[in-house]
Amino acid sequence: MTDVTLTTARQRPFDPPDELAELRKRGPIHRMTYADGHRGWLVTGYAAARAVLADPRFSNRPEHMHPPIPARLELSNELREHEFRLPPGFFLRMDAPEHTRYRRLLTGQFTVRRMKQLESRIEEITEACLDRMEAAGRPVDLVEHFALPIPSLVICELLGVPYDERGRFQDDSKVLFALDSRAEDVVGAMTRISAYLYGLVQRKRAEPADDLLSGLVAGGELNDEELTGVAFLLLVAGHETTANMLGLGTYALLANPGQLAALRDDSGLVDNAVEELLRYLTIIHIGPVRTALEDVEIEGTLIGRGEAVTLSLPVANRDPERFPDPDRLDVTRPAGGHLTFGHGIHQCLGQQLARTEMRVGYPALLRRFPDLRLAVSPEEVPMRSDMSIYGVHRLPVTW
Amino acid sequence: MKIKADTTVCIGAGMCVLTAPEVFDQSEDDGTVVLLQPSPPADQEAAARRAVGLCPSGALSVVP
């Protein structure tokens, strides 16, 4: 059998590429050729993806990495030439026990209880965004007025980043997530965001406030470079993820009016609807990628030491063995257990915050604009196939 | 049914609290799992079992 490659080109906006869905029908694990010629693996089955993510014999460290798609090849080569290093404290790309030390300092801040305590503040922020959206007059871009500002305001407030300084990192953040960004632009963007956050750490030390970053500074466990790396990760991850779920989730509901009506008319469905939208849309569409540190057998396939494994989460979350009739959006199905936040030690730190933002956001939007609809034809909605996190670039809506 | 929690591997994702809030809690300090009911009552067993299955770090197990 010939090796496969990871495609990102979709036939329909909400479904993973047909080639990948076809692969899953043939089996859970496939030989895959990486952009640098490396022969590794692609996982399309739910159980296999979960097994890899939970297994400490697979590493997430960047020095093992092979680029799964061509757009990342030039970038990874150039970053190597620049001897680029991730900031210390960027614990997403660490293994245990190094990773554990950083994560432990933060988990207490992101508990289910803490995030529920933020709910009323998130409601205020959401209503204020909806006020401005209504005042702007139809049609408006839902991303600009709703999907982006809500998580952005929330993470800025939580971390202690002044929202009116978002110009210092929001455009640079886009460069980091664009698949066609040049290496020098990525390095420039990372350097500028880091410099801004390093300065912010100094300001928090001089004038502590009641926010997460001030708390970490006062805790004294991390040096300024590590604090900068941690703040970088939280700020960027807190921005681009929920923003895309709010935008793409709204689009999916508009495209499935029966599901939209069910959620609008029954507030008891919201927790489940959020899980189902997370599963159905799986906005992490390239990777994660792991590397075997030793020979590991997964579902009868031997993954050799040093071989890369790419997990297609959108396809794994459509595995009919785990989710019956998987290609149907059904806000009433028990959708828990999806892999959208990952699995294993790197499972999303901010997932309870994201859930709260969505639990508040979708119903508030549908209450305010019960007749919300697309202001353009579906073909005109620009999809984020060119970004490492999937979603909509813009969503013109009217009411 | 008896549940065991290993706080040394827990990563504080909160899935257990979300799934079975009467059986699990999270520490205020580091977010790691706190077992409220190591032997959940019968009406909590199904939720507790689901929580064990969802745990991303493998910190939870059902003692046979």
GROMACS .gro file of C-alpha atoms in nm:
model
  463
    1MET     CA    1   0.000   0.000   0.000
    2THR     CA    2   0.133   0.347  -0.084
    3ASP     CA    3   0.196   0.599   0.191
    4VAL     CA    4  -0.061   0.871   0.252
    5THR     CA    5  -0.006   1.242   0.309
    6LEU     CA    6  -0.202   1.476   0.535
    7THR     CA    7  -0.440   1.687   0.330
    8THR     CA    8  -0.616   1.995   0.462
    9ALA     CA    9  -0.837   2.062   0.157
   10ARG     CA   10  -1.202   2.007   0.242
   11GLN     CA   11  -1.496   1.933   0.016
   12ARG     CA   12  -1.754   2.070   0.266
   13PRO     CA   13  -1.697   2.335   0.534
   14PHE     CA   14  -1.786   2.124   0.841
   15ASP     CA   15  -1.655   1.783   0.737
   16PRO     CA   16  -1.293   1.669   0.743
   17PRO     CA   17  -1.135   1.602   0.402
   18ASP     CA   18  -1.300   1.305   0.226
   19GLU     CA   19  -0.961   1.136   0.168
   20LEU     CA   20  -0.901   1.119   0.543
   21ALA     CA   21  -1.252   0.997   0.619
   22GLU     CA   22  -1.200   0.723   0.355
   23LEU     CA   23  -0.874   0.622   0.522
   24ARG     CA   24  -1.047   0.570   0.853
   25LYS     CA   25  -1.274   0.316   0.689
   26ARG     CA   26  -0.963   0.117   0.590
   27GLY     CA   27  -0.818   0.114   0.942
   28PRO     CA   28  -0.706   0.321   1.239
   29ILE     CA   29  -0.333   0.365   1.154
   30HIS     CA   30  -0.167   0.437   0.821
   31ARG     CA   31   0.186   0.483   0.688
   32MET     CA   32   0.233   0.853   0.617
   33THR     CA   33   0.505   1.042   0.433
   34TYR     CA   34   0.598   1.367   0.608
   35ALA     CA   35   0.694   1.683   0.423
   36ASP     CA   36   1.065   1.623   0.490
   37GLY     CA   37   1.046   1.268   0.353
   38HIS     CA   38   1.025   1.102   0.694
   39ARG     CA   39   0.815   0.782   0.697
   40GLY     CA   40   0.587   0.796   0.997
   41TRP     CA   41   0.222   0.736   1.071
   42LEU     CA   42  -0.121   0.891   1.052
   43VAL     CA   43  -0.386   0.790   1.305
   44THR     CA   44  -0.752   0.820   1.204
   45GLY     CA   45  -0.924   0.592   1.459
   46TYR     CA   46  -1.061   0.719   1.790
   47ALA     CA   47  -0.924   0.445   2.018
   48ALA     CA   48  -0.578   0.454   1.858
   49ALA     CA   49  -0.558   0.835   1.880
   50ARG     CA   50  -0.656   0.823   2.246
   51ALA     CA   51  -0.400   0.551   2.315
   52VAL     CA   52  -0.115   0.750   2.157
   53LEU     CA   53  -0.206   1.071   2.341
   54ALA     CA   54  -0.219   0.890   2.677
   55ASP     CA   55   0.111   0.705   2.632
   56PRO     CA   56   0.423   0.864   2.790
   57ARG     CA   57   0.642   0.676   2.540
   58PHE     CA   58   0.535   0.937   2.283
   59SER     CA   59   0.713   1.272   2.309
   60ASN     CA   60   0.590   1.622   2.227
   61ARG     CA   61   0.936   1.781   2.231
   62PRO     CA   62   1.009   1.997   1.926
   63GLU     CA   63   1.354   1.851   1.851
   64HIS     CA   64   1.196   1.517   1.747
   65MET     CA   65   0.942   1.679   1.520
   66HIS     CA   66   0.884   1.613   1.150
   67PRO     CA   67   0.654   1.854   0.962
   68PRO     CA   68   0.326   1.679   0.867
   69ILE     CA   69   0.234   1.924   0.588
   70PRO     CA   70   0.448   2.096   0.320
   71ALA     CA   71   0.359   2.445   0.446
   72ARG     CA   72   0.547   2.363   0.765
   73LEU     CA   73   0.862   2.224   0.596
   74GLU     CA   74   1.021   2.552   0.495
   75LEU     CA   75   0.931   2.698   0.832
   76SER     CA   76   1.088   2.417   1.031
   77ASN     CA   77   1.406   2.424   0.817
   78GLU     CA   78   1.442   2.799   0.850
   79LEU     CA   79   1.373   2.796   1.222
   80ARG     CA   80   1.650   2.538   1.256
   81GLU     CA   81   1.886   2.760   1.055
   82HIS     CA   82   1.800   3.056   1.280
   83GLU     CA   83   1.873   2.826   1.578
   84PHE     CA   84   1.533   2.925   1.700
   85ARG     CA   85   1.437   2.817   2.051
   86LEU     CA   86   1.094   2.820   2.208
   87PRO     CA   87   1.081   3.042   2.515
   88PRO     CA   88   1.151   2.865   2.847
   89GLY     CA   89   0.816   2.805   3.013
   90PHE     CA   90   0.645   2.708   2.685
   91PHE     CA   91   0.536   2.386   2.853
   92LEU     CA   92   0.308   2.269   2.571
   93ARG     CA   93   0.618   2.131   2.399
   94MET     CA   94   0.770   1.958   2.703
   95ASP     CA   95   0.739   1.603   2.834
   96ALA     CA   96   0.689   1.496   3.195
   97PRO     CA   97   0.835   1.563   3.447
   98GLU     CA   98   0.954   1.901   3.311
   99HIS     CA   99   0.601   1.975   3.185
  100THR     CA  100   0.447   1.879   3.521
  101ARG     CA  101   0.625   2.156   3.708
  102TYR     CA  102   0.476   2.433   3.493
  103ARG     CA  103   0.133   2.282   3.456
  104ARG     CA  104   0.100   2.234   3.834
  105LEU     CA  105   0.157   2.605   3.890
  106LEU     CA  106  -0.143   2.683   3.669
  107THR     CA  107  -0.402   2.410   3.716
  108GLY     CA  108  -0.533   2.563   4.039
  109GLN     CA  109  -0.627   2.874   3.838
  110PHE     CA  110  -0.832   2.682   3.580
  111THR     CA  111  -1.041   2.446   3.791
  112VAL     CA  112  -1.405   2.380   3.712
  113ARG     CA  113  -1.504   2.583   4.019
  114ARG     CA  114  -1.286   2.884   3.929
  115MET     CA  115  -1.421   2.895   3.577
  116LYS     CA  116  -1.781   2.875   3.698
  117GLN     CA  117  -1.707   3.168   3.927
  118LEU     CA  118  -1.610   3.367   3.617
  119GLU     CA  119  -1.947   3.299   3.457
  120SER     CA  120  -2.122   3.620   3.561
  121ARG     CA  121  -1.829   3.831   3.442
  122ILE     CA  122  -1.828   3.644   3.110
  123GLU     CA  123  -2.201   3.712   3.081
  124GLU     CA  124  -2.138   4.087   3.127
  125ILE     CA  125  -1.864   4.085   2.865
  126THR     CA  126  -2.087   3.890   2.625
  127GLU     CA  127  -2.385   4.123   2.666
  128ALA     CA  128  -2.160   4.427   2.610
  129CYS     CA  129  -2.028   4.273   2.288
  130LEU     CA  130  -2.386   4.200   2.174
  131ASP     CA  131  -2.485   4.562   2.254
  132ARG     CA  132  -2.207   4.689   2.031
  133MET     CA  133  -2.295   4.438   1.760
  134GLU     CA  134  -2.658   4.549   1.763
  135ALA     CA  135  -2.557   4.914   1.759
  136ALA     CA  136  -2.323   4.858   1.463
  137GLY     CA  137  -2.630   4.767   1.254
  138ARG     CA  138  -2.676   4.477   1.015
  139PRO     CA  139  -2.505   4.318   0.840
  140VAL     CA  140  -2.201   4.272   1.066
  141ASP     CA  141  -1.906   4.038   1.081
  142LEU     CA  142  -1.979   3.806   1.372
  143VAL     CA  143  -1.609   3.725   1.417
  144GLU     CA  144  -1.517   4.091   1.469
  145HIS     CA  145  -1.809   4.171   1.702
  146PHE     CA  146  -1.867   3.848   1.891
  147ALA     CA  147  -1.642   3.547   1.833
  148LEU     CA  148  -1.304   3.720   1.876
  149PRO     CA  149  -1.368   3.994   2.136
  150ILE     CA  150  -1.536   3.770   2.398
  151PRO     CA  151  -1.250   3.522   2.454
  152SER     CA  152  -0.998   3.799   2.395
  153LEU     CA  153  -1.147   4.024   2.665
  154VAL     CA  154  -1.180   3.729   2.902
  155ILE     CA  155  -0.823   3.597   2.870
  156CYS     CA  156  -0.679   3.951   2.889
  157GLU     CA  157  -0.870   4.017   3.209
  158LEU     CA  158  -0.782   3.680   3.360
  159LEU     CA  159  -0.411   3.712   3.281
  160GLY     CA  160  -0.392   4.083   3.354
  161VAL     CA  161  -0.312   4.202   3.002
  162PRO     CA  162  -0.459   4.550   2.934
  163TYR     CA  163  -0.714   4.495   2.654
  164ASP     CA  164  -0.637   4.832   2.493
  165GLU     CA  165  -0.284   4.702   2.433
  166ARG     CA  166  -0.408   4.413   2.220
  167GLY     CA  167  -0.266   4.582   1.911
  168ARG     CA  168   0.073   4.478   2.048
  169PHE     CA  169   0.001   4.107   2.000
  170GLN     CA  170  -0.321   4.040   1.803
  171ASP     CA  171  -0.179   4.085   1.452
  172ASP     CA  172   0.141   3.901   1.542
  173SER     CA  173  -0.069   3.620   1.684
  174LYS     CA  174  -0.236   3.579   1.342
  175VAL     CA  175   0.108   3.537   1.182
  176LEU     CA  176   0.182   3.246   1.416
  177PHE     CA  177  -0.131   3.059   1.311
  178ALA     CA  178  -0.115   3.123   0.934
  179LEU     CA  179   0.020   2.815   0.756
  180ASP     CA  180   0.187   3.021   0.483
  181SER     CA  181   0.379   3.253   0.717
  182ARG     CA  182   0.749   3.288   0.639
  183ALA     CA  183   0.996   3.184   0.908
  184GLU     CA  184   1.140   3.534   0.948
  185ASP     CA  185   0.789   3.668   1.006
  186VAL     CA  186   0.714   3.396   1.262
  187VAL     CA  187   1.038   3.467   1.446
  188GLY     CA  188   0.963   3.841   1.434
  189ALA     CA  189   0.611   3.791   1.567
  190MET     CA  190   0.727   3.564   1.849
  191THR     CA  191   1.004   3.805   1.942
  192ARG     CA  192   0.767   4.102   1.954
  193ILE     CA  193   0.500   3.922   2.160
  194SER     CA  194   0.769   3.793   2.399
  195ALA     CA  195   0.919   4.142   2.437
  196TYR     CA  196   0.578   4.286   2.513
  197LEU     CA  197   0.499   4.017   2.771
  198TYR     CA  198   0.846   4.041   2.929
  199GLY     CA  199   0.774   4.410   2.982
  200LEU     CA  200   0.435   4.325   3.126
  201VAL     CA  201   0.596   4.085   3.375
  202GLN     CA  202   0.817   4.374   3.494
  203ARG     CA  203   0.509   4.595   3.530
  204LYS     CA  204   0.330   4.325   3.735
  205ARG     CA  205   0.630   4.303   3.965
  206ALA     CA  206   0.630   4.681   4.017
  207GLU     CA  207   0.253   4.712   4.046
  208PRO     CA  208   0.087   4.379   4.130
  209ALA     CA  209  -0.286   4.348   4.064
  210ASP     CA  210  -0.551   4.083   4.121
  211ASP     CA  211  -0.473   3.874   3.813
  212LEU     CA  212  -0.309   3.546   3.717
  213LEU     CA  213   0.019   3.692   3.594
  214SER     CA  214   0.067   3.902   3.910
  215GLY     CA  215  -0.002   3.588   4.114
  216LEU     CA  216   0.263   3.390   3.925
  217VAL     CA  217   0.515   3.674   3.962
  218ALA     CA  218   0.447   3.694   4.336
  219GLY     CA  219   0.466   3.314   4.369
  220GLY     CA  220   0.836   3.341   4.295
  221GLU     CA  221   0.872   2.993   4.142
  222LEU     CA  222   0.943   3.109   3.787
  223ASN     CA  223   1.206   3.344   3.653
  224ASP     CA  224   1.112   3.627   3.416
  225GLU     CA  225   1.189   3.428   3.099
  226GLU     CA  226   0.972   3.140   3.219
  227LEU     CA  227   0.691   3.379   3.318
  228THR     CA  228   0.708   3.528   2.969
  229GLY     CA  229   0.683   3.183   2.808
  230VAL     CA  230   0.387   3.081   3.024
  231ALA     CA  231   0.206   3.411   2.957
  232PHE     CA  232   0.276   3.370   2.585
  233LEU     CA  233   0.119   3.027   2.576
  234LEU     CA  234  -0.191   3.125   2.774
  235LEU     CA  235  -0.251   3.450   2.587
  236VAL     CA  236  -0.218   3.303   2.238
  237ALA     CA  237  -0.401   2.978   2.318
  238GLY     CA  238  -0.678   3.167   2.496
  239HIS     CA  239  -0.736   3.384   2.192
  240GLU     CA  240  -0.738   3.170   1.883
  241THR     CA  241  -0.923   2.864   2.006
  242THR     CA  242  -1.253   2.970   2.159
  243ALA     CA  243  -1.277   3.253   1.905
  244ASN     CA  244  -1.286   2.996   1.626
  245MET     CA  245  -1.530   2.772   1.810
  246LEU     CA  246  -1.771   3.063   1.860
  247GLY     CA  247  -1.745   3.167   1.494
  248LEU     CA  248  -1.754   2.824   1.332
  249GLY     CA  249  -2.006   2.693   1.587
  250THR     CA  250  -2.246   2.974   1.503
  251TYR     CA  251  -2.203   2.901   1.132
  252ALA     CA  252  -2.274   2.529   1.191
  253LEU     CA  253  -2.590   2.614   1.384
  254LEU     CA  254  -2.705   2.852   1.109
  255ALA     CA  255  -2.648   2.574   0.856
  256ASN     CA  256  -2.853   2.333   1.072
  257PRO     CA  257  -3.166   2.536   1.159
  258GLY     CA  258  -3.334   2.246   1.340
  259GLN     CA  259  -3.037   2.215   1.576
  260LEU     CA  260  -3.025   2.593   1.623
  261ALA     CA  261  -3.395   2.601   1.714
  262ALA     CA  262  -3.354   2.310   1.958
  263LEU     CA  263  -3.073   2.490   2.141
  264ARG     CA  264  -3.249   2.829   2.132
  265ASP     CA  265  -3.571   2.688   2.274
  266ASP     CA  266  -3.426   2.461   2.544
  267SER     CA  267  -3.155   2.613   2.764
  268GLY     CA  268  -3.109   2.272   2.930
  269LEU     CA  269  -2.940   2.149   2.611
  270VAL     CA  270  -2.650   2.392   2.623
  271ASP     CA  271  -2.388   2.178   2.802
  272ASN     CA  272  -2.447   1.895   2.563
  273ALA     CA  273  -2.463   2.121   2.258
  274VAL     CA  274  -2.122   2.266   2.347
  275GLU     CA  275  -1.969   1.916   2.364
  276GLU     CA  276  -2.131   1.818   2.035
  277LEU     CA  277  -2.012   2.131   1.855
  278LEU     CA  278  -1.662   2.066   1.990
  279ARG     CA  279  -1.677   1.708   1.857
  280TYR     CA  280  -1.842   1.785   1.525
  281LEU     CA  281  -1.619   2.078   1.435
  282THR     CA  282  -1.283   1.972   1.589
  283ILE     CA  283  -1.100   2.293   1.497
  284ILE     CA  284  -0.755   2.143   1.569
  285HIS     CA  285  -0.719   2.000   1.219
  286ILE     CA  286  -0.343   1.957   1.174
  287GLY     CA  287  -0.187   1.728   1.429
  288PRO     CA  288  -0.108   1.702   1.716
  289VAL     CA  289   0.211   1.517   1.625
  290ARG     CA  290   0.402   1.292   1.863
  291THR     CA  291   0.724   1.094   1.830
  292ALA     CA  292   0.785   0.744   1.965
  293LEU     CA  293   1.076   0.741   2.211
  294GLU     CA  294   1.088   0.360   2.187
  295ASP     CA  295   0.908   0.089   1.989
  296VAL     CA  296   0.539   0.098   2.080
  297GLU     CA  297   0.257  -0.126   1.961
  298ILE     CA  298  -0.072   0.053   1.903
  299GLU     CA  299  -0.373  -0.156   1.799
  300GLY     CA  300  -0.149  -0.425   1.653
  301THR     CA  301   0.075  -0.184   1.461
  302LEU     CA  302   0.437  -0.146   1.564
  303ILE     CA  303   0.542   0.219   1.576
  304GLY     CA  304   0.922   0.224   1.558
  305ARG     CA  305   1.142   0.433   1.785
  306GLY     CA  306   1.191   0.781   1.634
  307GLU     CA  307   0.886   0.757   1.410
  308ALA     CA  308   0.639   1.045   1.405
  309VAL     CA  309   0.267   0.995   1.457
  310THR     CA  310   0.014   1.253   1.338
  311LEU     CA  311  -0.331   1.234   1.492
  312SER     CA  312  -0.622   1.348   1.279
  313LEU     CA  313  -0.858   1.459   1.555
  314PRO     CA  314  -1.142   1.570   1.320
  315VAL     CA  315  -1.152   1.220   1.170
  316ALA     CA  316  -1.105   1.039   1.504
  317ASN     CA  317  -1.399   1.238   1.644
  318ARG     CA  318  -1.611   1.103   1.355
  319ASP     CA  319  -1.526   0.740   1.431
  320PRO     CA  320  -1.860   0.552   1.411
  321GLU     CA  321  -1.735   0.294   1.663
  322ARG     CA  322  -1.731   0.568   1.925
  323PHE     CA  323  -1.997   0.810   1.797
  324PRO     CA  324  -2.285   0.648   1.604
  325ASP     CA  325  -2.395   0.838   1.292
  326PRO     CA  326  -2.092   1.061   1.343
  327ASP     CA  327  -2.136   1.298   1.048
  328ARG     CA  328  -2.463   1.431   1.183
  329LEU     CA  329  -2.466   1.735   1.413
  330ASP     CA  330  -2.699   1.634   1.696
  331VAL     CA  331  -2.700   1.861   2.001
  332THR     CA  332  -2.891   1.597   2.198
  333ARG     CA  333  -2.639   1.313   2.161
  334PRO     CA  334  -2.408   1.229   2.452
  335ALA     CA  335  -2.098   1.378   2.293
  336GLY     CA  336  -1.856   1.369   2.588
  337GLY     CA  337  -1.527   1.188   2.540
  338HIS     CA  338  -1.433   1.367   2.217
  339LEU     CA  339  -1.065   1.441   2.159
  340THR     CA  340  -1.100   1.808   2.065
  341PHE     CA  341  -0.916   1.923   2.380
  342GLY     CA  342  -0.667   1.640   2.332
  343HIS     CA  343  -0.603   1.363   2.580
  344GLY     CA  344  -0.314   1.272   2.809
  345ILE     CA  345  -0.098   1.516   3.004
  346HIS     CA  346  -0.132   1.795   2.748
  347GLN     CA  347  -0.512   1.796   2.747
  348CYS     CA  348  -0.617   2.160   2.722
  349LEU     CA  349  -0.552   2.356   3.041
  350GLY     CA  350  -0.813   2.616   2.947
  351GLN     CA  351  -1.091   2.374   2.851
  352GLN     CA  352  -1.318   2.467   3.141
  353LEU     CA  353  -1.278   2.833   3.051
  354ALA     CA  354  -1.359   2.756   2.688
  355ARG     CA  355  -1.668   2.559   2.794
  356THR     CA  356  -1.790   2.846   3.010
  357GLU     CA  357  -1.738   3.098   2.728
  358MET     CA  358  -1.935   2.881   2.485
  359ARG     CA  359  -2.206   2.793   2.738
  360VAL     CA  360  -2.263   3.164   2.789
  361GLY     CA  361  -2.195   3.279   2.434
  362TYR     CA  362  -2.419   3.069   2.204
  363PRO     CA  363  -2.743   3.106   2.406
  364ALA     CA  364  -2.687   3.481   2.460
  365LEU     CA  365  -2.638   3.528   2.086
  366LEU     CA  366  -2.952   3.331   1.998
  367ARG     CA  367  -3.158   3.514   2.263
  368ARG     CA  368  -3.050   3.853   2.133
  369PHE     CA  369  -3.093   3.768   1.765
  370PRO     CA  370  -3.353   3.489   1.735
  371ASP     CA  371  -3.365   3.547   1.357
  372LEU     CA  372  -2.989   3.547   1.308
  373ARG     CA  373  -2.892   3.438   0.957
  374LEU     CA  374  -2.606   3.452   0.707
  375ALA     CA  375  -2.580   3.780   0.516
  376VAL     CA  376  -2.397   3.609   0.227
  377SER     CA  377  -2.433   3.278   0.047
  378PRO     CA  378  -2.254   2.984   0.214
  379GLU     CA  379  -1.992   2.970  -0.067
  380GLU     CA  380  -1.889   3.324   0.024
  381VAL     CA  381  -1.796   3.243   0.385
  382PRO     CA  382  -1.413   3.241   0.392
  383MET     CA  383  -1.297   2.925   0.570
  384ARG     CA  384  -0.969   2.901   0.763
  385SER     CA  385  -0.819   2.608   0.572
  386ASP     CA  386  -0.502   2.816   0.557
  387MET     CA  387  -0.466   2.844   0.935
  388SER     CA  388  -0.344   2.590   1.189
  389ILE     CA  389  -0.671   2.632   1.377
  390TYR     CA  390  -0.978   2.584   1.159
  391GLY     CA  391  -1.276   2.818   1.159
  392VAL     CA  392  -1.414   3.112   0.965
  393HIS     CA  393  -1.210   3.422   0.878
  394ARG     CA  394  -1.532   3.625   0.873
  395LEU     CA  395  -1.899   3.545   0.921
  396PRO     CA  396  -2.126   3.816   0.776
  397VAL     CA  397  -2.463   3.789   0.952
  398THR     CA  398  -2.788   3.981   0.964
  399TRP     CA  399  -3.112   3.956   1.164
  400MET     CA  400  -1.713  -0.001   4.399
  401LYS     CA  401  -1.400   0.178   4.515
  402ILE     CA  402  -1.205   0.447   4.334
  403LYS     CA  403  -0.835   0.528   4.361
  404ALA     CA  404  -0.684   0.865   4.269
  405ASP     CA  405  -0.314   0.926   4.208
  406THR     CA  406  -0.251   1.296   4.256
  407THR     CA  407   0.111   1.265   4.143
  408VAL     CA  408   0.005   1.206   3.782
  409CYS     CA  409  -0.313   1.421   3.787
  410ILE     CA  410  -0.293   1.721   3.553
  411GLY     CA  411  -0.600   1.902   3.685
  412ALA     CA  412  -0.798   1.896   3.363
  413GLY     CA  413  -1.120   1.881   3.565
  414MET     CA  414  -1.299   1.614   3.361
  415CYS     CA  415  -1.386   1.416   3.675
  416VAL     CA  416  -1.541   1.717   3.850
  417LEU     CA  417  -1.735   1.804   3.538
  418THR     CA  418  -1.864   1.448   3.503
  419ALA     CA  419  -1.925   1.341   3.865
  420PRO     CA  420  -1.920   1.651   4.087
  421GLU     CA  421  -2.048   1.464   4.391
  422VAL     CA  422  -1.762   1.216   4.380
  423PHE     CA  423  -1.469   1.436   4.278
  424ASP     CA  424  -1.340   1.782   4.354
  425GLN     CA  425  -1.026   1.977   4.268
  426SER     CA  426  -0.772   2.115   4.514
  427GLU     CA  427  -0.780   2.492   4.546
  428ASP     CA  428  -0.399   2.497   4.548
  429ASP     CA  429  -0.294   2.301   4.243
  430GLY     CA  430  -0.620   2.184   4.084
  431THR     CA  431  -0.541   1.815   4.135
  432VAL     CA  432  -0.814   1.565   4.211
  433VAL     CA  433  -0.973   1.538   4.555
  434LEU     CA  434  -1.175   1.222   4.616
  435LEU     CA  435  -1.494   1.323   4.797
  436GLN     CA  436  -1.641   0.973   4.798
  437PRO     CA  437  -1.384   0.693   4.752
  438SER     CA  438  -1.677   0.447   4.758
  439PRO     CA  439  -1.950   0.625   4.559
  440PRO     CA  440  -2.312   0.539   4.644
  441ALA     CA  441  -2.497   0.328   4.391
  442ASP     CA  442  -2.665   0.624   4.220
  443GLN     CA  443  -2.321   0.781   4.156
  444GLU     CA  444  -2.145   0.471   4.029
  445ALA     CA  445  -2.221   0.520   3.661
  446ALA     CA  446  -2.104   0.883   3.662
  447ALA     CA  447  -1.793   0.790   3.861
  448ARG     CA  448  -1.709   0.513   3.614
  449ARG     CA  449  -1.754   0.758   3.323
  450ALA     CA  450  -1.522   1.004   3.496
  451VAL     CA  451  -1.255   0.736   3.538
  452GLY     CA  452  -1.283   0.659   3.166
  453LEU     CA  453  -1.252   1.025   3.068
  454CYS     CA  454  -0.952   1.104   3.292
  455PRO     CA  455  -0.680   1.221   3.051
  456SER     CA  456  -0.380   1.149   3.273
  457GLY     CA  457  -0.470   0.803   3.400
  458ALA     CA  458  -0.482   0.933   3.758
  459LEU     CA  459  -0.812   0.757   3.831
  460SER     CA  460  -0.882   0.387   3.851
  461VAL     CA  461  -1.156   0.158   3.974
  462VAL     CA  462  -1.025  -0.079   4.240
  463PRO     CA  463  -1.143  -0.429   4.152
   0.00000   0.00000   0.00000
